Short mmCIF file of N, CA and C in Angstrom, two decimals:
data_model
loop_
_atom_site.label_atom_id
_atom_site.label_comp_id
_atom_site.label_asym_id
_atom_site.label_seq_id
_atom_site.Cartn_x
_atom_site.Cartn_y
_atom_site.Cartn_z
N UNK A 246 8.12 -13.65 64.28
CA UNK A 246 7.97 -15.11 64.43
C UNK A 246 8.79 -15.57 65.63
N UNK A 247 8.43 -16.69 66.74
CA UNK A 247 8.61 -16.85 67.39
C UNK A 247 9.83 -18.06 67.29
N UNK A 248 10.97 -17.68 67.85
CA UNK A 248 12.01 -18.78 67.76
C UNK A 248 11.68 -19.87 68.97
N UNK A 249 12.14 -21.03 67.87
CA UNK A 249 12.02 -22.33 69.20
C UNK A 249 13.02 -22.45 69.81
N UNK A 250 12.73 -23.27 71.11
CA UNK A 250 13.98 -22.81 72.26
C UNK A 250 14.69 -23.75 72.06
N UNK A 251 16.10 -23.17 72.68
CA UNK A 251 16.83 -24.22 72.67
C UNK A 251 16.78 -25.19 72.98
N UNK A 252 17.69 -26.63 72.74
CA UNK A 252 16.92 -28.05 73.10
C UNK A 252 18.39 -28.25 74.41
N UNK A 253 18.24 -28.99 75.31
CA UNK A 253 19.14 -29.42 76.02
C UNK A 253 19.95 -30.59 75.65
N UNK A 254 21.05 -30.99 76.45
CA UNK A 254 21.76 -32.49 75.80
C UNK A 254 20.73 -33.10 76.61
N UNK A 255 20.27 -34.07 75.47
CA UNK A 255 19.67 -35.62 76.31
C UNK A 255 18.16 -35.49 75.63
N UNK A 256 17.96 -33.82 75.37
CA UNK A 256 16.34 -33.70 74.58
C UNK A 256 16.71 -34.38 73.11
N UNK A 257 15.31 -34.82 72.83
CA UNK A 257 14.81 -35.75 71.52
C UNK A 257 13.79 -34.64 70.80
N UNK A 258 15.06 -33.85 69.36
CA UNK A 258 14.04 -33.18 68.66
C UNK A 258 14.21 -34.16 67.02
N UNK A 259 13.01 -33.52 66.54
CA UNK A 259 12.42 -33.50 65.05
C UNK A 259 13.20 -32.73 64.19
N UNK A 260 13.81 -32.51 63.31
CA UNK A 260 13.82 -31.81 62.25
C UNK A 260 12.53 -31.32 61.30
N UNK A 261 12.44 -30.06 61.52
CA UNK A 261 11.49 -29.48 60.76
C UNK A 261 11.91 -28.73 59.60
N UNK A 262 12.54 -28.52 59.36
CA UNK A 262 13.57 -27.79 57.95
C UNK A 262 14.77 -27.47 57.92
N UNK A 263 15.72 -27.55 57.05
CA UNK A 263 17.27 -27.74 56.68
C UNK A 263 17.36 -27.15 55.83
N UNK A 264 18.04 -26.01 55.60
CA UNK A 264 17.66 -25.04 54.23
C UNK A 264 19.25 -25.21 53.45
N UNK A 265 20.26 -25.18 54.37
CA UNK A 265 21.58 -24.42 53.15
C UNK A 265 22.73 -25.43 53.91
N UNK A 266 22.01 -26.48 53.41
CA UNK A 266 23.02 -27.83 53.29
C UNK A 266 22.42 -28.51 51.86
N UNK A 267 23.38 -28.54 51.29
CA UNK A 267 23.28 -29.90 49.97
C UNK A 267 22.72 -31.10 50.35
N UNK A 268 23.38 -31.73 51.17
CA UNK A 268 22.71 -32.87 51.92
C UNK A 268 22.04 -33.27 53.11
N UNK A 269 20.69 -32.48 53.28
CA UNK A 269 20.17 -32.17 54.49
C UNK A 269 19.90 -33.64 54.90
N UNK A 270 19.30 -33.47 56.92
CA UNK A 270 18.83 -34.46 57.00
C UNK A 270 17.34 -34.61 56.50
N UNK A 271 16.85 -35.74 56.23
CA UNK A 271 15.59 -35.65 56.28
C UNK A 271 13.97 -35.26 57.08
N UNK A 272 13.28 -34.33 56.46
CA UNK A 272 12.70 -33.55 57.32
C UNK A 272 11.96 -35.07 57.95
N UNK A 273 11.70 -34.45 59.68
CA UNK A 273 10.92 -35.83 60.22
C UNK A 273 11.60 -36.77 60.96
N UNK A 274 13.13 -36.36 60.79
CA UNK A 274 14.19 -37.32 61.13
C UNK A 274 14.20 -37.15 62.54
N UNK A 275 14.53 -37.87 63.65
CA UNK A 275 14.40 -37.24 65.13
C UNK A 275 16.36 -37.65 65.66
N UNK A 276 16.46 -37.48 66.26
CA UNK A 276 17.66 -37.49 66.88
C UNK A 276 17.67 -37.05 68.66
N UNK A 277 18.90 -37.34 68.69
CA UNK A 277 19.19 -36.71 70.10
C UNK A 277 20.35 -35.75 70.57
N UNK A 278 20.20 -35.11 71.26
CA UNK A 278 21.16 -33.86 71.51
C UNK A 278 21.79 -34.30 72.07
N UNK A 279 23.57 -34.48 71.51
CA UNK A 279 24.59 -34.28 72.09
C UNK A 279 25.12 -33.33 72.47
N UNK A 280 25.47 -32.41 72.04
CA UNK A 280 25.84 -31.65 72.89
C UNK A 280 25.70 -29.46 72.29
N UNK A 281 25.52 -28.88 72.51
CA UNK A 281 25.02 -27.66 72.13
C UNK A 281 26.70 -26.45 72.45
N UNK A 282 26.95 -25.99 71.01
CA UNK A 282 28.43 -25.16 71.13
C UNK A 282 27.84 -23.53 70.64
N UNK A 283 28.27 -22.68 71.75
CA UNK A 283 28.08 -21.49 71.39
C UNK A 283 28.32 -20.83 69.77
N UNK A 284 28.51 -20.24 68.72
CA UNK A 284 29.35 -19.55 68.01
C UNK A 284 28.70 -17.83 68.45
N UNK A 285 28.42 -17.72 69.01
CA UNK A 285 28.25 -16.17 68.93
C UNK A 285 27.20 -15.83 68.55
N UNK A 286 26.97 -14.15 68.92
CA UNK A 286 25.60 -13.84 68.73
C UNK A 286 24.38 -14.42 68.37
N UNK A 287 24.52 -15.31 69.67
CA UNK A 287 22.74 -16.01 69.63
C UNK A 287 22.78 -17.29 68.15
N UNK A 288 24.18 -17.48 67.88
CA UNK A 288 23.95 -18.45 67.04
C UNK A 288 24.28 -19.85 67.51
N UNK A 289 24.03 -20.74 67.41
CA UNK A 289 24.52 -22.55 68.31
C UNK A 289 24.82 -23.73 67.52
N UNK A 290 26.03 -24.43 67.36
CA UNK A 290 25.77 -25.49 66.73
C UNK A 290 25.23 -26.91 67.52
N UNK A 291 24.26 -27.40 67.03
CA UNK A 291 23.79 -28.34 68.01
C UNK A 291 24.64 -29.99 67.01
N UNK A 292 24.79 -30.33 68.12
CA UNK A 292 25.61 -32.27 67.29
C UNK A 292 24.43 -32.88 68.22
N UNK A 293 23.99 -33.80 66.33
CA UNK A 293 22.51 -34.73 66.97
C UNK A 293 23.10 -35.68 66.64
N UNK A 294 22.73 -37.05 67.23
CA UNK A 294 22.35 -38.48 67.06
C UNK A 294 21.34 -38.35 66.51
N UNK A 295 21.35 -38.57 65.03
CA UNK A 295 20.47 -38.94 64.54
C UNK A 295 20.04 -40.16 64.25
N UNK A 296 18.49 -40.67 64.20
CA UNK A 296 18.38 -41.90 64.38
C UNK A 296 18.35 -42.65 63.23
N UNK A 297 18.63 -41.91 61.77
CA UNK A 297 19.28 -42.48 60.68
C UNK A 297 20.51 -43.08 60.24
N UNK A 298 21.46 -42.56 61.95
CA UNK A 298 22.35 -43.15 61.53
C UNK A 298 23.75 -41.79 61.34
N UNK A 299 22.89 -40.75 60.56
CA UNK A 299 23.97 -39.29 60.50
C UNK A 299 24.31 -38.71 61.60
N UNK A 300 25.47 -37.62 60.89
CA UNK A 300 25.68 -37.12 62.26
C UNK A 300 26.21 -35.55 62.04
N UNK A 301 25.22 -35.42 60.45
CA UNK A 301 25.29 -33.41 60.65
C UNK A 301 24.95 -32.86 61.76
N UNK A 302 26.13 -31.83 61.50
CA UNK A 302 24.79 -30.88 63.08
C UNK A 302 23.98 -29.71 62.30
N UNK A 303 22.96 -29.47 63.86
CA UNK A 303 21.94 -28.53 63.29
C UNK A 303 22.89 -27.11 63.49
N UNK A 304 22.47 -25.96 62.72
CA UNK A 304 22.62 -24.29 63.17
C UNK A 304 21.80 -23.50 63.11
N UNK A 305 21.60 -23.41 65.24
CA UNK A 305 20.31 -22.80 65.06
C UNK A 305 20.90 -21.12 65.23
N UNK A 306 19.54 -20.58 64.87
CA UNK A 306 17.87 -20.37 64.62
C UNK A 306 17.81 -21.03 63.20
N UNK A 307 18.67 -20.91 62.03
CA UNK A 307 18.62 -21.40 60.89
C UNK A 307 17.80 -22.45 60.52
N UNK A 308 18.67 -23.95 61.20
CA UNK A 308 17.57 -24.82 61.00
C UNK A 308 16.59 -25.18 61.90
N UNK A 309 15.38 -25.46 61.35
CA UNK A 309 13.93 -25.32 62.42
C UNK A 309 13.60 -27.06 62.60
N UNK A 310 12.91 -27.14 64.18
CA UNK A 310 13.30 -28.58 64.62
C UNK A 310 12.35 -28.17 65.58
N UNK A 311 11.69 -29.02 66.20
CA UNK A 311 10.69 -29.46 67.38
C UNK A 311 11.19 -30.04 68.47
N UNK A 312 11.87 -29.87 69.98
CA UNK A 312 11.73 -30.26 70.55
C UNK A 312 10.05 -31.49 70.99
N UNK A 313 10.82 -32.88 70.67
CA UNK A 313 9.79 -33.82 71.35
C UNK A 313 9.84 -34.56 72.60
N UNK A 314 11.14 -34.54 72.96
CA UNK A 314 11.16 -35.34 74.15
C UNK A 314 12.09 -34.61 75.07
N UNK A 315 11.55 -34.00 76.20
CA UNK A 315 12.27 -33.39 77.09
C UNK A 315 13.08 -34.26 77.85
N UNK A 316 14.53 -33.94 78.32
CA UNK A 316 15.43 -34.57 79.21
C UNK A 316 14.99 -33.62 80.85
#
């Protein structure tokens, strides 16, 4: 399966699934990329503006999200 690419700061993605958080965001939710932190082997924590208002971050490949609006 093909991983989606990384999003840049300033790109506008979707949340497409949140698996191993208690309190995910809601799938559908869009936000904006602040800013993208290495942890190692190909793993990233991304910090979104979300436009609900939250401000979990995503961990990708884990959680799956759509880039919609390119910066």
């Amino acid at each position: 399966k093909e991983k989606a690419m990384l999003p840049k700061k300033g790109d506008v993605i979707e949340l497409l699934e949140m698996l191993n958080d208690p309190n995910p965001i809601e799938v559908g939710d869009k936000g904006e990329v602040l800013s993208i932190v290495p942890m190692g082997s190909d793993e990233y924590q991304i910090q979104v503006d979300w436009e609900s208002g939250r401000s979990l971050h995503l961990l990708y490949p884990q959680d799956k999200f759509k880039i919609v609006k390119s910066n």
